[in-house]
Structures are given as C-alpha cells and as structure tokens.
C-alpha cells in the first residue's frame, strides 16, 4: 500500500527529502520515526483536506506536503540534527487522528535517516 524512500546519511545542518507513495487515495498520511531505544513518535501528518500537524521538535525545520492526484507525500527535512536520527515510517489511515499521533492501519517500510554531528 505504502512505499517510502529517501533516507540516507547527512551531516548536521543538512537536508533530506523523504517520499511516500500510496497505491490509492488515503485521507490521512503521516511520518512517524523511531530512534534507537525509543518509542515510535509522530513527526508530521497531513490530511487530504489540508490539515497539518508537526511535532514540536521539527516545527520550522520540516515541511510535509502531498500531491493528492499522484497519491504521494513528501517530507522536506532541513537543518537536520543528530537527534533526528531514526527509522522513518510512512503511515496512512482513514481518520484525522491518524495524522495527530494515533497511527492508521497502513504502514510503509521504514527508511533510515542518520544525521552525523
């Protein structure tokens, strides 16, 4: 259902763009991440009606967007910090809450983001 791409290794202060492509239209799409030894957390979410939601830790640095006709979602990550390191997962669901921290039913494979200091 969901195919993620775009992770990699970058130095602190650098940028990466993550992409997620769905096989069909999904109401809520979001990025979650899991750092080593930590629980999975919401990074950013976006509904197909334009609602957006960001974790406080990424506000002003990350931008989430969607190309609805193409069923894609992007996460532009700027000014990356070592604490942004983790596996990033694309998530999709039918409800607004799925972009607010309660994951939806569909997960893409994780993509690793490593930010070196």
PDB file of C-alpha atoms in Angstrom:
ATOM      1  CA  UNK A   1       0.000   0.000   0.000  1.00  0.00           C
ATOM      2  CA  UNK A   2       2.728   2.458   1.009  1.00  0.00           C
ATOM      3  CA  UNK A   3       6.230   2.717  -0.396  1.00  0.00           C
ATOM      4  CA  UNK A   4       8.746   5.001   1.292  1.00  0.00           C
ATOM      5  CA  UNK A   5      12.069   6.242   0.010  1.00  0.00           C
ATOM      6  CA  UNK A   6      14.675   8.924   0.516  1.00  0.00           C
ATOM      7  CA  UNK A   7      16.552   8.176   3.689  1.00  0.00           C
ATOM      8  CA  UNK A   8      20.296   8.390   3.992  1.00  0.00           C
ATOM      9  CA  UNK A   9      23.275   9.785   5.818  1.00  0.00           C
ATOM     10  CA  UNK A  10      23.686  13.521   6.182  1.00  0.00           C
ATOM     11  CA  UNK A  11      25.715  15.858   8.319  1.00  0.00           C
ATOM     12  CA  UNK A  12      24.082  18.041  10.929  1.00  0.00           C
ATOM     13  CA  UNK A  13      22.597  21.116   9.310  1.00  0.00           C
ATOM     14  CA  UNK A  14      21.952  19.294   6.077  1.00  0.00           C
ATOM     15  CA  UNK A  15      18.738  18.371   4.317  1.00  0.00           C
ATOM     16  CA  UNK A  16      16.921  15.277   3.154  1.00  0.00           C
ATOM     17  CA  UNK A  17      13.622  14.664   1.413  1.00  0.00           C
ATOM     18  CA  UNK A  18      11.511  11.608   2.138  1.00  0.00           C
ATOM     19  CA  UNK A  19       8.795  10.398  -0.197  1.00  0.00           C
ATOM     20  CA  UNK A  20       5.925   8.011   0.270  1.00  0.00           C
ATOM     21  CA  UNK A  21       3.718   6.714  -2.494  1.00  0.00           C
ATOM     22  CA  UNK A  22       0.376   5.074  -1.839  1.00  0.00           C
ATOM     23  CA  UNK A  23      -1.493   2.704  -4.107  1.00  0.00           C
ATOM     24  CA  UNK A  24      -4.668   4.784  -3.740  1.00  0.00           C
ATOM     25  CA  UNK A  25      -6.041   7.913  -2.114  1.00  0.00           C
ATOM     26  CA  UNK A  26      -5.783   7.914   1.675  1.00  0.00           C
ATOM     27  CA  UNK A  27      -7.369  10.547   3.923  1.00  0.00           C
ATOM     28  CA  UNK A  28      -4.562  10.954   6.449  1.00  0.00           C
ATOM     29  CA  UNK A  29      -0.886  10.372   5.787  1.00  0.00           C
ATOM     30  CA  UNK A  30       1.911  10.893   8.239  1.00  0.00           C
ATOM     31  CA  UNK A  31       5.533  10.237   9.012  1.00  0.00           C
ATOM     32  CA  UNK A  32       6.494   8.539  12.224  1.00  0.00           C
ATOM     33  CA  UNK A  33      10.017   7.848  13.386  1.00  0.00           C
ATOM     34  CA  UNK A  34      11.690   5.558  15.845  1.00  0.00           C
ATOM     35  CA  UNK A  35      15.045   6.416  17.291  1.00  0.00           C
ATOM     36  CA  UNK A  36      17.253   3.718  18.800  1.00  0.00           C
ATOM     37  CA  UNK A  37      15.915   2.733  22.177  1.00  0.00           C
ATOM     38  CA  UNK A  38      12.892   4.986  21.928  1.00  0.00           C
ATOM     39  CA  UNK A  39       9.233   4.624  21.101  1.00  0.00           C
ATOM     40  CA  UNK A  40       7.857   5.448  17.705  1.00  0.00           C
ATOM     41  CA  UNK A  41       6.645   9.051  17.541  1.00  0.00           C
ATOM     42  CA  UNK A  42       4.739  11.243  15.137  1.00  0.00           C
ATOM     43  CA  UNK A  43       6.921  13.582  13.083  1.00  0.00           C
ATOM     44  CA  UNK A  44       4.343  15.225  10.835  1.00  0.00           C
ATOM     45  CA  UNK A  45       0.963  14.493   9.334  1.00  0.00           C
ATOM     46  CA  UNK A  46      -1.271  15.853   6.611  1.00  0.00           C
ATOM     47  CA  UNK A  47      -4.847  15.144   5.574  1.00  0.00           C
ATOM     48  CA  UNK A  48      -6.130  15.396   2.035  1.00  0.00           C
ATOM     49  CA  UNK A  49      -8.153  18.391   3.207  1.00  0.00           C
ATOM     50  CA  UNK A  50      -5.037  20.318   4.138  1.00  0.00           C
ATOM     51  CA  UNK A  51      -4.895  19.761   7.897  1.00  0.00           C
ATOM     52  CA  UNK A  52      -1.283  19.622   9.031  1.00  0.00           C
ATOM     53  CA  UNK A  53       0.362  18.608  12.257  1.00  0.00           C
ATOM     54  CA  UNK A  54       4.011  18.727  13.334  1.00  0.00           C
ATOM     55  CA  UNK A  55       5.907  17.515  16.336  1.00  0.00           C
ATOM     56  CA  UNK A  56       7.237  20.478  18.303  1.00  0.00           C
ATOM     57  CA  UNK A  57      10.784  19.247  17.755  1.00  0.00           C
ATOM     58  CA  UNK A  58      10.555  19.640  13.970  1.00  0.00           C
ATOM     59  CA  UNK A  59       8.448  22.773  13.608  1.00  0.00           C
ATOM     60  CA  UNK A  60      10.150  25.340  11.424  1.00  0.00           C
ATOM     61  CA  UNK A  61      12.591  22.770  10.050  1.00  0.00           C
ATOM     62  CA  UNK A  62      10.419  20.117   8.397  1.00  0.00           C
ATOM     63  CA  UNK A  63       7.692  20.617   5.812  1.00  0.00           C
ATOM     64  CA  UNK A  64       5.153  17.986   4.886  1.00  0.00           C
ATOM     65  CA  UNK A  65       3.298  18.086   1.591  1.00  0.00           C
ATOM     66  CA  UNK A  66       1.107  15.912  -0.569  1.00  0.00           C
ATOM     67  CA  UNK A  67       0.452  15.517  -4.245  1.00  0.00           C
ATOM     68  CA  UNK A  68      -3.043  14.142  -3.929  1.00  0.00           C
ATOM     69  CA  UNK A  69      -3.649  13.116  -7.556  1.00  0.00           C
ATOM     70  CA  UNK A  70      -0.361  11.184  -7.503  1.00  0.00           C
ATOM     71  CA  UNK A  71      -1.024   9.634  -4.064  1.00  0.00           C
ATOM     72  CA  UNK A  72       2.358  10.866  -2.817  1.00  0.00           C
ATOM     73  CA  UNK A  73       3.537  12.526   0.345  1.00  0.00           C
ATOM     74  CA  UNK A  74       6.865  14.257   0.910  1.00  0.00           C
ATOM     75  CA  UNK A  75       8.755  15.367   3.971  1.00  0.00           C
ATOM     76  CA  UNK A  76      11.370  18.033   3.377  1.00  0.00           C
ATOM     77  CA  UNK A  77      13.749  17.982   6.296  1.00  0.00           C
ATOM     78  CA  UNK A  78      16.072  20.945   6.721  1.00  0.00           C
ATOM     79  CA  UNK A  79      18.539  21.913   9.431  1.00  0.00           C
ATOM     80  CA  UNK A  80      18.795  18.302  10.475  1.00  0.00           C
ATOM     81  CA  UNK A  81      20.092  17.481  13.925  1.00  0.00           C
ATOM     82  CA  UNK A  82      21.662  14.295  15.290  1.00  0.00           C
ATOM     83  CA  UNK A  83      18.518  13.766  17.358  1.00  0.00           C
ATOM     84  CA  UNK A  84      16.545  13.435  14.113  1.00  0.00           C
ATOM     85  CA  UNK A  85      18.308  10.124  13.532  1.00  0.00           C
ATOM     86  CA  UNK A  86      15.987   7.158  13.328  1.00  0.00           C
ATOM     87  CA  UNK A  87      13.920   4.961  11.106  1.00  0.00           C
ATOM     88  CA  UNK A  88      11.165   6.943   9.445  1.00  0.00           C
ATOM     89  CA  UNK A  89       7.897   5.232   8.604  1.00  0.00           C
ATOM     90  CA  UNK A  90       5.170   6.329   6.267  1.00  0.00           C
ATOM     91  CA  UNK A  91       1.695   5.787   7.678  1.00  0.00           C
ATOM     92  CA  UNK A  92      -1.799   6.126   6.307  1.00  0.00           C
ATOM     93  CA  UNK A  93      -5.305   5.967   7.677  1.00  0.00           C
ATOM     94  CA  UNK A  94      -8.899   6.943   7.271  1.00  0.00           C
ATOM     95  CA  UNK A  95      -9.193   9.361  10.165  1.00  0.00           C
ATOM     96  CA  UNK A  96      -7.947  12.766  11.201  1.00  0.00           C
ATOM     97  CA  UNK A  97      -6.468  11.253  14.355  1.00  0.00           C
ATOM     98  CA  UNK A  98      -4.097   9.225  12.207  1.00  0.00           C
ATOM     99  CA  UNK A  99      -2.137  12.387  11.469  1.00  0.00           C
ATOM    100  CA  UNK A 100      -2.344  13.551  15.067  1.00  0.00           C
ATOM    101  CA  UNK A 101      -0.402  10.764  16.740  1.00  0.00           C
ATOM    102  CA  UNK A 102      -2.660   7.728  16.546  1.00  0.00           C
ATOM    103  CA  UNK A 103      -1.327   5.710  13.611  1.00  0.00           C
ATOM    104  CA  UNK A 104      -3.563   4.456  10.851  1.00  0.00           C
ATOM    105  CA  UNK A 105      -3.765   0.914   9.629  1.00  0.00           C
ATOM    106  CA  UNK A 106      -1.275   1.097   6.795  1.00  0.00           C
ATOM    107  CA  UNK A 107       2.486   1.242   7.136  1.00  0.00           C
ATOM    108  CA  UNK A 108       5.250   1.542   4.628  1.00  0.00           C
ATOM    109  CA  UNK A 109       8.643   0.011   5.160  1.00  0.00           C
ATOM    110  CA  UNK A 110      10.981   2.150   7.221  1.00  0.00           C
ATOM    111  CA  UNK A 111      13.690   4.295   5.748  1.00  0.00           C
ATOM    112  CA  UNK A 112      16.767   5.080   7.812  1.00  0.00           C
ATOM    113  CA  UNK A 113      17.839   8.652   8.393  1.00  0.00           C
ATOM    114  CA  UNK A 114      21.219   9.154  10.020  1.00  0.00           C
ATOM    115  CA  UNK A 115      22.412  12.615  10.974  1.00  0.00           C
ATOM    116  CA  UNK A 116      26.042  12.831  11.969  1.00  0.00           C
ATOM    117  CA  UNK A 117      27.384  15.517  14.264  1.00  0.00           C
TER     118      UNK A 117
END
